[in-house]
Amino acid sequence: MKVAGVTITVIFCIMLSAVTAMATPSNIIWIPSTDVQPFMVGHLDFDNYVRGASNSENGRDPNIIDVGFRLGVLPYEKAQLEVGFDLLLMGQDPNDQHPWSGNIKLATPEQSICDWSPALAVGLYNARATADIEPKDAPRVYSGQNIVYGLISKKLSALGSLPDLGRFSAGYYVGARRALVNSNNPLTAKKENSGLLLSWDRTIKEISDKLWFAVDYMGGDNVDGSVNIGFAWRFNKYVALTIGYDIWNRKSVAGENTFTGQVNLDFP
């Protein structure tokens, strides 16, 4: 535990020294991607998750709003680093008392090691010291999940008469035991703090170079586990809009499925 505490402290020091603004890491729909913001290019996002139905027992679950900023901080082509912060609000849930969290990602792009090498990324997100997180706060504790992950991705380009198959990604994550659990009841809740990360995405060039489609999956019967599908339209090099639908693995802790709208703004 001491090692984990020191690691998180060091990461926060790096982030505080690199950027003073308040975002999830570069992502697919829900899970992180192997993408990284270019050096000194900022990214502001506004993500809204609206419930698609009411909970039959407790009425409508709260919507989720996430506002964040991230910035590329390394000027190297083969070693890329981004850092960021999030402000995440979810109705009247305990997370509103601790809305700020941080993230950091280190990655290397495809072909940086050799001609056939995949993209690789490791990172941490929803990060915050967890000393004041109590069992009663779980499972809807986003700030303090301290999710550490690793990812590998590869684009399968068109070969001969075969179509472009898009990009496939796979990875694994581990998060805080007290935050990622499988029940709302603190007396019976069990840790559910790890799982697979999978995704596929592709630019639909047959229609437009501005249109992108993706599906991703986060394993685990916790508040984050889900299957997500969506598409994005890039209006120009600075503005993009993502529309998607999220199917939560364990609705008893995550709530009913959501529609997501994500406004993405890049600026030099």
Tab-separated table of C-alpha atoms in Angstrom:
chain	number	residue	atom	x	y	z
A	1	MET	CA	0.000	0.000	0.000
A	2	LYS	CA	2.873	2.374	0.735
A	3	VAL	CA	4.284	1.776	-2.744
A	4	ALA	CA	0.882	2.475	-4.323
A	5	GLY	CA	0.552	5.670	-2.303
A	6	VAL	CA	3.981	6.884	-3.336
A	7	THR	CA	3.267	6.035	-6.993
A	8	ILE	CA	0.015	8.026	-7.005
A	9	THR	CA	1.705	10.956	-5.268
A	10	VAL	CA	4.503	11.020	-7.850
A	11	ILE	CA	2.008	10.895	-10.726
A	12	PHE	CA	0.022	13.791	-9.289
A	13	CYS	CA	3.209	15.827	-8.890
A	14	ILE	CA	4.023	15.222	-12.554
A	15	MET	CA	0.519	16.299	-13.596
A	16	LEU	CA	0.506	19.403	-11.433
A	17	SER	CA	3.848	20.501	-12.793
A	18	ALA	CA	2.785	19.932	-16.412
A	19	VAL	CA	-0.707	21.473	-16.607
A	20	THR	CA	-2.868	23.684	-14.476
A	21	ALA	CA	-6.210	23.162	-16.225
A	22	MET	CA	-8.856	20.566	-15.540
A	23	ALA	CA	-10.470	14.967	-18.802
A	24	THR	CA	-10.480	11.418	-19.234
A	25	PRO	CA	-7.543	10.092	-21.233
A	26	SER	CA	-7.842	9.986	-25.026
A	27	ASN	CA	-10.547	7.389	-25.444
A	28	ILE	CA	-12.653	5.311	-27.819
A	29	ILE	CA	-16.247	5.713	-26.593
A	30	TRP	CA	-15.775	4.786	-22.933
A	31	ILE	CA	-12.432	3.027	-22.528
A	32	PRO	CA	-8.988	4.599	-23.050
A	33	SER	CA	-7.263	4.296	-26.413
A	34	THR	CA	-3.591	4.130	-27.391
A	35	ASP	CA	-3.917	7.663	-28.819
A	36	VAL	CA	-2.179	10.593	-27.118
A	37	GLN	CA	-2.588	14.331	-27.549
A	38	PRO	CA	0.240	15.840	-29.640
A	39	PHE	CA	2.832	17.978	-27.884
A	40	MET	CA	1.334	21.208	-26.491
A	41	VAL	CA	-2.035	20.517	-28.138
A	42	GLY	CA	-4.860	20.833	-25.639
A	43	HIS	CA	-8.173	18.967	-25.695
A	44	LEU	CA	-11.334	20.129	-23.957
A	45	ASP	CA	-14.290	17.762	-23.748
A	46	PHE	CA	-17.824	17.940	-22.435
A	47	ASP	CA	-19.424	14.491	-22.029
A	48	ASN	CA	-23.048	13.969	-21.033
A	49	TYR	CA	-24.546	10.550	-20.217
A	50	VAL	CA	-28.361	10.598	-20.199
A	51	ARG	CA	-30.390	7.667	-18.888
A	52	GLY	CA	-32.408	5.858	-21.515
A	53	ALA	CA	-34.990	4.530	-19.057
A	54	SER	CA	-36.173	4.828	-15.466
A	55	ASN	CA	-35.194	2.399	-12.757
A	56	SER	CA	-38.386	0.560	-11.795
A	57	GLU	CA	-37.448	0.527	-8.091
A	58	ASN	CA	-35.902	3.945	-7.432
A	59	GLY	CA	-37.068	6.116	-10.330
A	60	ARG	CA	-34.632	7.607	-12.814
A	61	ASP	CA	-30.931	7.127	-12.081
A	62	PRO	CA	-28.847	10.324	-12.139
A	63	ASN	CA	-27.238	11.458	-15.373
A	64	ILE	CA	-23.447	11.785	-15.571
A	65	ILE	CA	-21.599	14.929	-16.657
A	66	ASP	CA	-17.848	14.970	-17.241
A	67	VAL	CA	-15.899	18.099	-18.169
A	68	GLY	CA	-12.175	17.792	-18.665
A	69	PHE	CA	-8.954	18.940	-20.212
A	70	ARG	CA	-5.833	17.076	-21.332
A	71	LEU	CA	-2.546	18.156	-22.865
A	72	GLY	CA	0.340	16.473	-24.691
A	73	VAL	CA	3.571	17.219	-22.814
A	74	LEU	CA	6.372	15.333	-24.607
A	75	PRO	CA	7.911	16.578	-27.893
A	76	TYR	CA	9.007	13.127	-29.047
A	77	GLU	CA	7.505	11.048	-31.847
A	78	LYS	CA	8.143	7.616	-30.322
A	79	ALA	CA	7.470	8.457	-26.662
A	80	GLN	CA	4.270	10.417	-26.068
A	81	LEU	CA	2.761	11.594	-22.784
A	82	GLU	CA	-0.520	13.315	-21.953
A	83	VAL	CA	-1.866	14.520	-18.619
A	84	GLY	CA	-5.249	15.874	-17.609
A	85	PHE	CA	-7.932	16.524	-15.030
A	86	ASP	CA	-11.678	15.853	-14.825
A	87	LEU	CA	-14.654	17.428	-13.139
A	88	LEU	CA	-17.225	14.634	-12.916
A	89	LEU	CA	-20.715	15.082	-11.483
A	90	MET	CA	-23.415	12.462	-10.983
A	91	GLY	CA	-26.643	13.726	-9.480
A	92	GLN	CA	-26.607	13.607	-5.677
A	93	ASP	CA	-24.180	10.699	-5.427
A	94	PRO	CA	-21.162	10.858	-3.051
A	95	ASN	CA	-18.833	11.539	-5.964
A	96	ASP	CA	-20.148	15.111	-6.035
A	97	GLN	CA	-18.205	15.682	-2.805
A	98	HIS	CA	-14.968	14.700	-4.578
A	99	PRO	CA	-15.533	15.715	-8.206
A	100	TRP	CA	-11.918	16.250	-9.295
A	101	SER	CA	-9.653	13.483	-10.585
A	102	GLY	CA	-6.500	13.219	-12.672
A	103	ASN	CA	-5.156	11.043	-15.470
A	104	ILE	CA	-1.877	10.344	-17.197
A	105	LYS	CA	-0.932	8.183	-20.210
A	106	LEU	CA	2.391	7.168	-21.736
A	107	ALA	CA	2.299	5.620	-25.226
A	108	THR	CA	4.280	4.759	-28.305
A	109	PRO	CA	2.587	4.716	-31.747
A	110	GLU	CA	2.513	1.951	-34.327
A	111	GLN	CA	5.796	1.217	-36.151
A	112	SER	CA	7.846	3.075	-33.547
A	113	ILE	CA	9.799	-0.073	-32.621
A	114	CYS	CA	9.821	-1.794	-36.021
A	115	ASP	CA	7.718	-1.857	-39.201
A	116	TRP	CA	5.108	-4.223	-37.774
A	117	SER	CA	5.067	-3.130	-34.129
A	118	PRO	CA	1.660	-2.222	-32.580
A	119	ALA	CA	0.829	0.877	-30.588
A	120	LEU	CA	1.326	0.485	-26.833
A	121	ALA	CA	-0.009	2.515	-23.923
A	122	VAL	CA	-0.041	2.448	-20.124
A	123	GLY	CA	-1.886	4.890	-17.925
A	124	LEU	CA	-3.848	5.856	-14.848
A	125	TYR	CA	-7.215	7.616	-14.676
A	126	ASN	CA	-9.994	8.586	-12.245
A	127	ALA	CA	-7.061	9.081	-9.908
A	128	ARG	CA	-7.253	10.549	-6.417
A	129	ALA	CA	-6.028	9.595	-2.953
A	130	THR	CA	-8.600	7.181	-1.472
A	131	ALA	CA	-8.013	7.510	2.288
A	132	ASP	CA	-11.412	9.190	2.771
A	133	ILE	CA	-13.429	6.817	0.560
A	134	GLU	CA	-15.739	4.755	2.755
A	135	PRO	CA	-17.542	1.501	1.854
A	136	LYS	CA	-20.883	3.363	1.931
A	137	ASP	CA	-19.665	5.602	-0.923
A	138	ALA	CA	-19.219	2.719	-3.363
A	139	PRO	CA	-20.048	1.739	-6.047
A	140	ARG	CA	-20.597	5.173	-7.633
A	141	VAL	CA	-17.201	6.543	-6.745
A	142	TYR	CA	-15.467	7.700	-9.915
A	143	SER	CA	-12.836	9.983	-8.450
A	144	GLY	CA	-10.615	7.576	-6.528
A	145	GLN	CA	-11.079	4.490	-8.706
A	146	ASN	CA	-7.351	4.773	-9.526
A	147	ILE	CA	-7.611	2.615	-12.649
A	148	VAL	CA	-4.229	1.446	-13.959
A	149	TYR	CA	-4.323	-0.046	-17.455
A	150	GLY	CA	-2.261	-1.333	-20.334
A	151	LEU	CA	-3.313	-1.414	-23.993
A	152	ILE	CA	-2.075	-2.705	-27.338
A	153	SER	CA	-3.621	-1.764	-30.689
A	154	LYS	CA	-3.050	-2.433	-34.372
A	155	LYS	CA	-4.581	-1.091	-37.578
A	156	LEU	CA	-5.345	-3.738	-40.194
A	157	SER	CA	-5.124	-1.818	-43.450
A	158	ALA	CA	-6.544	-2.879	-46.779
A	159	LEU	CA	-4.652	-5.699	-48.505
A	160	GLY	CA	-5.202	-6.105	-52.226
A	161	SER	CA	-8.937	-6.352	-52.805
A	162	LEU	CA	-9.683	-6.711	-49.071
A	163	PRO	CA	-11.298	-3.734	-47.294
A	164	ASP	CA	-9.750	-1.703	-44.511
A	165	LEU	CA	-10.562	-3.662	-41.341
A	166	GLY	CA	-9.971	-0.778	-38.941
A	167	ARG	CA	-8.098	-0.769	-35.635
A	168	PHE	CA	-8.334	-3.471	-32.970
A	169	SER	CA	-7.303	-2.860	-29.361
A	170	ALA	CA	-6.988	-5.101	-26.314
A	171	GLY	CA	-5.821	-4.571	-22.776
A	172	TYR	CA	-6.459	-5.036	-19.068
A	173	TYR	CA	-7.164	-2.793	-16.100
A	174	VAL	CA	-6.987	-2.953	-12.300
A	175	GLY	CA	-8.609	-0.392	-9.999
A	176	ALA	CA	-9.183	0.428	-6.341
A	177	ARG	CA	-10.787	-2.396	-4.353
A	178	ARG	CA	-12.944	-0.090	-2.254
A	179	ALA	CA	-14.298	1.845	-5.220
A	180	LEU	CA	-14.960	-0.905	-7.790
A	181	VAL	CA	-17.418	-3.366	-6.233
A	182	ASN	CA	-20.398	-5.414	-7.394
A	183	SER	CA	-23.147	-4.263	-5.042
A	184	ASN	CA	-24.743	-1.168	-3.542
A	185	ASN	CA	-24.802	-2.872	-0.134
A	186	PRO	CA	-21.519	-2.217	1.728
A	187	LEU	CA	-22.103	-5.309	3.865
A	188	THR	CA	-22.291	-7.730	0.939
A	189	ALA	CA	-20.291	-5.918	-1.751
A	190	LYS	CA	-17.293	-7.777	-3.134
A	191	LYS	CA	-14.391	-6.301	-5.038
A	192	GLU	CA	-14.827	-6.313	-8.814
A	193	ASN	CA	-11.853	-4.166	-9.692
A	194	SER	CA	-10.318	-5.672	-12.821
A	195	GLY	CA	-11.223	-6.777	-16.330
A	196	LEU	CA	-10.583	-6.764	-20.045
A	197	LEU	CA	-10.487	-3.705	-22.285
A	198	LEU	CA	-11.440	-4.358	-25.936
A	199	SER	CA	-12.307	-2.094	-28.849
A	200	TRP	CA	-12.640	-1.752	-32.604
A	201	ASP	CA	-12.797	1.537	-34.473
A	202	ARG	CA	-12.624	2.675	-38.087
A	203	THR	CA	-12.926	5.820	-40.189
A	204	ILE	CA	-15.788	5.209	-42.634
A	205	LYS	CA	-13.977	6.588	-45.690
A	206	GLU	CA	-16.584	5.097	-48.012
A	207	ILE	CA	-18.941	7.817	-46.786
A	208	SER	CA	-16.602	10.548	-45.533
A	209	ASP	CA	-13.143	10.959	-44.004
A	210	LYS	CA	-14.881	12.911	-41.253
A	211	LEU	CA	-17.043	9.954	-40.108
A	212	TRP	CA	-15.734	7.485	-37.505
A	213	PHE	CA	-17.415	4.442	-35.930
A	214	ALA	CA	-16.431	2.411	-32.856
A	215	VAL	CA	-17.400	-0.297	-30.378
A	216	ASP	CA	-15.652	-0.840	-27.056
A	217	TYR	CA	-15.979	-3.086	-23.996
A	218	MET	CA	-14.891	-2.766	-20.379
A	219	GLY	CA	-15.113	-5.957	-18.338
A	220	GLY	CA	-16.170	-6.220	-14.709
A	221	ASP	CA	-19.456	-6.245	-12.805
A	222	ASN	CA	-18.835	-2.782	-11.413
A	223	VAL	CA	-19.963	0.789	-12.073
A	224	ASP	CA	-17.699	1.071	-15.154
A	225	GLY	CA	-18.201	-2.298	-16.872
A	226	SER	CA	-20.052	-1.812	-20.162
A	227	VAL	CA	-20.431	-2.299	-23.906
A	228	ASN	CA	-20.427	0.987	-25.819
A	229	ILE	CA	-21.174	1.781	-29.438
A	230	GLY	CA	-21.040	5.126	-31.213
A	231	PHE	CA	-19.949	7.311	-34.091
A	232	ALA	CA	-18.238	10.681	-34.419
A	233	TRP	CA	-18.230	13.464	-36.965
A	234	ARG	CA	-15.231	15.801	-37.186
A	235	PHE	CA	-16.433	19.175	-38.430
A	236	ASN	CA	-12.851	20.438	-38.787
A	237	LYS	CA	-9.424	19.877	-37.198
A	238	TYR	CA	-10.619	21.505	-33.984
A	239	VAL	CA	-14.210	20.321	-33.393
A	240	ALA	CA	-15.786	16.841	-33.251
A	241	LEU	CA	-19.044	15.421	-31.916
A	242	THR	CA	-19.468	11.839	-30.664
A	243	ILE	CA	-22.879	10.181	-30.214
A	244	GLY	CA	-23.149	6.785	-28.555
A	245	TYR	CA	-25.086	4.283	-26.452
A	246	ASP	CA	-23.793	2.582	-23.294
A	247	ILE	CA	-24.999	-0.835	-22.088
A	248	TRP	CA	-23.894	-1.313	-18.473
A	249	ASN	CA	-22.825	-4.798	-17.359
A	250	ARG	CA	-24.368	-4.549	-13.902
A	251	LYS	CA	-27.302	-2.158	-13.850
A	252	SER	CA	-27.862	-2.659	-10.111
A	253	VAL	CA	-24.695	-0.633	-9.458
A	254	ALA	CA	-24.186	1.360	-12.663
A	255	GLY	CA	-27.798	2.301	-13.316
A	256	GLU	CA	-29.844	2.082	-16.484
A	257	ASN	CA	-28.246	2.275	-19.939
A	258	THR	CA	-27.282	5.722	-21.204
A	259	PHE	CA	-27.102	7.771	-24.369
A	260	THR	CA	-23.889	9.755	-24.570
A	261	GLY	CA	-23.078	12.989	-26.350
A	262	GLN	CA	-19.455	14.117	-26.333
A	263	VAL	CA	-18.274	17.490	-27.624
A	264	ASN	CA	-14.515	17.509	-28.326
A	265	LEU	CA	-12.448	20.661	-28.897
A	266	ASP	CA	-8.743	20.707	-29.818
A	267	PHE	CA	-6.595	23.815	-29.777
A	268	PRO	CA	-2.861	24.566	-30.216
